[in-house]
PDB file of C-alpha atoms in Angstrom:
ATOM      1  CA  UNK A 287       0.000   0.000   0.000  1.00 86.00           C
ATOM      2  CA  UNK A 288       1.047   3.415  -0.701  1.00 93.00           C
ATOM      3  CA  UNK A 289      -0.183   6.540   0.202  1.00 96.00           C
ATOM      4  CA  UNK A 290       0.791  10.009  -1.654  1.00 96.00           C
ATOM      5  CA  UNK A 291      -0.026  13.274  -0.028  1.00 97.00           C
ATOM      6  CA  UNK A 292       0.055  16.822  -1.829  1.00 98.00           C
ATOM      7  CA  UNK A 293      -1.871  19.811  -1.819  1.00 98.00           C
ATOM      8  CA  UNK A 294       0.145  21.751   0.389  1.00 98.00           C
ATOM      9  CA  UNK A 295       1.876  24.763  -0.271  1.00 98.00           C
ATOM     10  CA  UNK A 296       2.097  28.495   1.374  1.00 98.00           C
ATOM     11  CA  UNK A 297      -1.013  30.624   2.167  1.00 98.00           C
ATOM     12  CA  UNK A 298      -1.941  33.694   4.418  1.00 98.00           C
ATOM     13  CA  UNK A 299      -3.723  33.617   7.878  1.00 98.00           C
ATOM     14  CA  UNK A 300      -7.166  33.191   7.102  1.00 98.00           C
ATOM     15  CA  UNK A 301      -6.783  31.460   4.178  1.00 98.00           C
ATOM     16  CA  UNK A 302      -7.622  27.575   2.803  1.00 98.00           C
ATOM     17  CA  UNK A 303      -6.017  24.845   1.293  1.00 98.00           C
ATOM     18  CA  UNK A 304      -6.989  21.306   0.558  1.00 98.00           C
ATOM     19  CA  UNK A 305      -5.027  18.451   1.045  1.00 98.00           C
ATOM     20  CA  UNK A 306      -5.165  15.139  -1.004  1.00 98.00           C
ATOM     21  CA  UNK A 307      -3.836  11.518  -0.109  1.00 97.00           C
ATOM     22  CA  UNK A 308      -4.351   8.817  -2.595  1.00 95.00           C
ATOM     23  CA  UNK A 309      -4.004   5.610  -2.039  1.00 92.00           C
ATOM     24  CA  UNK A 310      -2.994   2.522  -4.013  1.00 90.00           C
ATOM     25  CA  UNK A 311      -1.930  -0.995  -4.010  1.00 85.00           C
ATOM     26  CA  UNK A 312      -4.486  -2.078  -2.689  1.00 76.00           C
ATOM     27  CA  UNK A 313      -8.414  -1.724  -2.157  1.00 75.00           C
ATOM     28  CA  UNK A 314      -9.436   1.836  -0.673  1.00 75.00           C
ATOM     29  CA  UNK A 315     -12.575  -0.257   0.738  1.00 82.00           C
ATOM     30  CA  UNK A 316     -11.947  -0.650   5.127  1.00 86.00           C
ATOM     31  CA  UNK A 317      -9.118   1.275   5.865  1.00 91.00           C
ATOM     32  CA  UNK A 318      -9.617   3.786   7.956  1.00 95.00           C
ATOM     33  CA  UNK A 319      -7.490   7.325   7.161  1.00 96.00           C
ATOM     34  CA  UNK A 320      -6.304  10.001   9.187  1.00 97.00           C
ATOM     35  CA  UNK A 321      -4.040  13.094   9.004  1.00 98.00           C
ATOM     36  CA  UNK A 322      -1.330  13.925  11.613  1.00 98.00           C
ATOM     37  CA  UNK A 323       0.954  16.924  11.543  1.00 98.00           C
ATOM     38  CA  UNK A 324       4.526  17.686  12.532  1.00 97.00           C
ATOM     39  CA  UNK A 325       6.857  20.179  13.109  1.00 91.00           C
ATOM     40  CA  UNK A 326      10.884  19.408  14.024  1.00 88.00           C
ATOM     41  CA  UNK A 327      11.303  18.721  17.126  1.00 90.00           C
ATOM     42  CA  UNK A 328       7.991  17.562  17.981  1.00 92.00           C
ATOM     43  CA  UNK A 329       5.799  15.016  17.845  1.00 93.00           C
ATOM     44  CA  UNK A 330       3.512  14.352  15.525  1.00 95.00           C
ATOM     45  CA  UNK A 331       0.213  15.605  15.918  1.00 97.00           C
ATOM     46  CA  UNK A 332      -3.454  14.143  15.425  1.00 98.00           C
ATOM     47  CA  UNK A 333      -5.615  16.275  13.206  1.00 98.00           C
ATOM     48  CA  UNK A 334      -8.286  14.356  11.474  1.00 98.00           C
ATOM     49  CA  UNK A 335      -9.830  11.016  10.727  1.00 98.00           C
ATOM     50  CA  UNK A 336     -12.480   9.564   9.269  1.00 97.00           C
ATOM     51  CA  UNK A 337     -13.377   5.453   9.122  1.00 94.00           C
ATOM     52  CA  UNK A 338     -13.632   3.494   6.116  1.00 87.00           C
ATOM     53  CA  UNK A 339     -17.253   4.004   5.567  1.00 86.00           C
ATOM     54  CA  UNK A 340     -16.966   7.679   6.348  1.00 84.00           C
ATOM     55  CA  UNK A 341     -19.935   7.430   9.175  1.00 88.00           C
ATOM     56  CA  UNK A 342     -17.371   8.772  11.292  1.00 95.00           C
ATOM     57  CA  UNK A 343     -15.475  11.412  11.458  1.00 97.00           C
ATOM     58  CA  UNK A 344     -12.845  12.924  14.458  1.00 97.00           C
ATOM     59  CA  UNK A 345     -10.857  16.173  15.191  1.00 98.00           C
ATOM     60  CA  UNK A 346      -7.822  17.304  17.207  1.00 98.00           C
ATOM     61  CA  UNK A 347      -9.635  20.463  19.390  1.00 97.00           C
ATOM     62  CA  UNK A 348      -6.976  22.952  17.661  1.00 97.00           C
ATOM     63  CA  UNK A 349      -9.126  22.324  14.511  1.00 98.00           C
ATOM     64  CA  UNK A 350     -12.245  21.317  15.045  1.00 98.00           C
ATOM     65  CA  UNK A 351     -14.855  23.742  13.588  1.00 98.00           C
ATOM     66  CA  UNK A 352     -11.987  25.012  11.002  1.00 98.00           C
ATOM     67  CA  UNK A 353     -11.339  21.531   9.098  1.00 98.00           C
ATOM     68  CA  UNK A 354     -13.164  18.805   7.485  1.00 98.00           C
ATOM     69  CA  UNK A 355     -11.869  15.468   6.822  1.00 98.00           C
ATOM     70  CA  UNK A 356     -14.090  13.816   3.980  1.00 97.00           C
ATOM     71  CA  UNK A 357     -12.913  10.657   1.248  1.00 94.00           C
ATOM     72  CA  UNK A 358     -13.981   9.413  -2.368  1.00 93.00           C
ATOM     73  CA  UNK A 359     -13.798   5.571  -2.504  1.00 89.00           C
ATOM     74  CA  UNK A 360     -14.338   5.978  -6.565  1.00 90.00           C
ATOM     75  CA  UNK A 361     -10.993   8.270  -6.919  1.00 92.00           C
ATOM     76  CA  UNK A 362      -9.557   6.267  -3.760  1.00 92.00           C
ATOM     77  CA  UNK A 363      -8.699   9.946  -2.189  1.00 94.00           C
ATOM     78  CA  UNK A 364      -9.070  11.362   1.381  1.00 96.00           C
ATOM     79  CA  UNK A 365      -9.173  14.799   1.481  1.00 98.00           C
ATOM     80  CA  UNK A 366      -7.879  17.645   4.445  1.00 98.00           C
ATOM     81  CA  UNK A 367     -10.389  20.724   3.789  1.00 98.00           C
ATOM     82  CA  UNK A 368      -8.379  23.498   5.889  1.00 98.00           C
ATOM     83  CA  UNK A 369     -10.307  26.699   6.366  1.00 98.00           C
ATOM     84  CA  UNK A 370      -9.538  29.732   7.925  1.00 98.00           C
ATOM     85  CA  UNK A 371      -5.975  28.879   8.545  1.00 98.00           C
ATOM     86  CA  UNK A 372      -3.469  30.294  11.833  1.00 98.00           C
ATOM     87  CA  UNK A 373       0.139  30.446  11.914  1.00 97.00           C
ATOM     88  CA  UNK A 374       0.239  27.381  14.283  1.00 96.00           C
ATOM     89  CA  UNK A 375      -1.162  25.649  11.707  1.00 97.00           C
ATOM     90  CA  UNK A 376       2.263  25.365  10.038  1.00 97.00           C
ATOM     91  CA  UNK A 377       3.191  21.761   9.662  1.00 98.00           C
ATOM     92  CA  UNK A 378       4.440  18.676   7.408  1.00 98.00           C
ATOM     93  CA  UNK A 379       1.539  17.034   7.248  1.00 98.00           C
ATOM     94  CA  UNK A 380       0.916  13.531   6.900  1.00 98.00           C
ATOM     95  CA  UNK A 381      -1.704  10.634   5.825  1.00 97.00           C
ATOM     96  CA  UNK A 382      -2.219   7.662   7.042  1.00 97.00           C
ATOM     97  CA  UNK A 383      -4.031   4.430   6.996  1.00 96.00           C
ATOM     98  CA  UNK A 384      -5.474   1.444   9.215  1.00 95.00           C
ATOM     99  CA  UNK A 385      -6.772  -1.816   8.154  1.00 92.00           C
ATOM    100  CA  UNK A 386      -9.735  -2.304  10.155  1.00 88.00           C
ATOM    101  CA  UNK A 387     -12.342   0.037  12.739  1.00 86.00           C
ATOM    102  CA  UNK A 388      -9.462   1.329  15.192  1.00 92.00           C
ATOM    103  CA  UNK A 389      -8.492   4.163  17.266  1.00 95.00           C
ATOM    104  CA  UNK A 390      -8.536   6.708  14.540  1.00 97.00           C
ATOM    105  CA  UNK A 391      -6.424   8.949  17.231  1.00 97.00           C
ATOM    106  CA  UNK A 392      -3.521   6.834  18.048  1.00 97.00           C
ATOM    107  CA  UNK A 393      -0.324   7.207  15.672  1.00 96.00           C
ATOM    108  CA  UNK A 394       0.383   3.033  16.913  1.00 96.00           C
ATOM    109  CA  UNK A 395      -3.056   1.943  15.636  1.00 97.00           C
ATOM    110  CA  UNK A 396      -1.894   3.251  11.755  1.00 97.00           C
ATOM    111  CA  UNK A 397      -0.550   0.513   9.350  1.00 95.00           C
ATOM    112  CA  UNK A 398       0.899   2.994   6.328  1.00 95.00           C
ATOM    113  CA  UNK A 399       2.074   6.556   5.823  1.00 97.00           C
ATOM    114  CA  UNK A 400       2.372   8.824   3.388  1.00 95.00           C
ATOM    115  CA  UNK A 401       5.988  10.777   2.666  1.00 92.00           C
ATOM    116  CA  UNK A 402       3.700  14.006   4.235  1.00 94.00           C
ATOM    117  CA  UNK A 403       2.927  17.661   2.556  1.00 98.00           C
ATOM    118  CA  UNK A 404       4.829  21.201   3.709  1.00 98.00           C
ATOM    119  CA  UNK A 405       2.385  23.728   4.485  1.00 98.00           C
ATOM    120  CA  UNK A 406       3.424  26.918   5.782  1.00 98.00           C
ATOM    121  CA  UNK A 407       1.128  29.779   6.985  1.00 98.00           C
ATOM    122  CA  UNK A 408       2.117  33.163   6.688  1.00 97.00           C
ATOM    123  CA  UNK A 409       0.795  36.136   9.120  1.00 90.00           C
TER     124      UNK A 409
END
């Protein structure tokens, strides 16, 4: 399985950007996806997930009301809608994916990741 992230790029506070992860070798159908963030020196960060029939959805609390996680099973795509973006918001971030209904939170419970996406918010 792979996963390839992009999308990212450099945008003003208060702007949006959408992030893509595809995935491939293998069936999109049950895996659940998520996006985590990172900047050096820290850890990485849970932003958003969503399970594999996209019932269910979860946030990290610095984006909730700001982001929406969604996914197309035809184009095998998760998507990062980022609205309203802050400076914190600056990250590498990532994609991931879990076989199975797990902890959509937990970096451990992932079973692929993507290389990740730069994205840099200016003031």
């Amino acid at each position: 399985v792979q996963l390839q992230a992009s999308g990212g790029g450099l945008v003003q506070a208060g702007g949006s950007l959408r992030l893509s992860c595809v995935i491939s070798g293998r069936s999109f159908r049950g895996y659940g996806m998520g996006w985590f963030r990172q900047n050096p020196g820290k850890g990485r960060e849970f932003v958003a997930g969503i399970t594999w029939s996209g019932g269910f959805t979860e946030y990290g609390d610095s984006v909730k009301g700001r982001f929406t996680i969604s996914r197309d099973s035809a184009k095998n795509t998760v998507y990062l809608q980022m609205d309203n973006l802050k400076r914190e918001d600056t990250a590498r971030y990532y994609c991931a994916a879990q076989l199975g209904v797990r902890d959509l939170q937990q970096m451990h419970e992932y079973d692929f990741w993507g290389q990740g996406t730069l994205v840099t918010v200016s003031s």
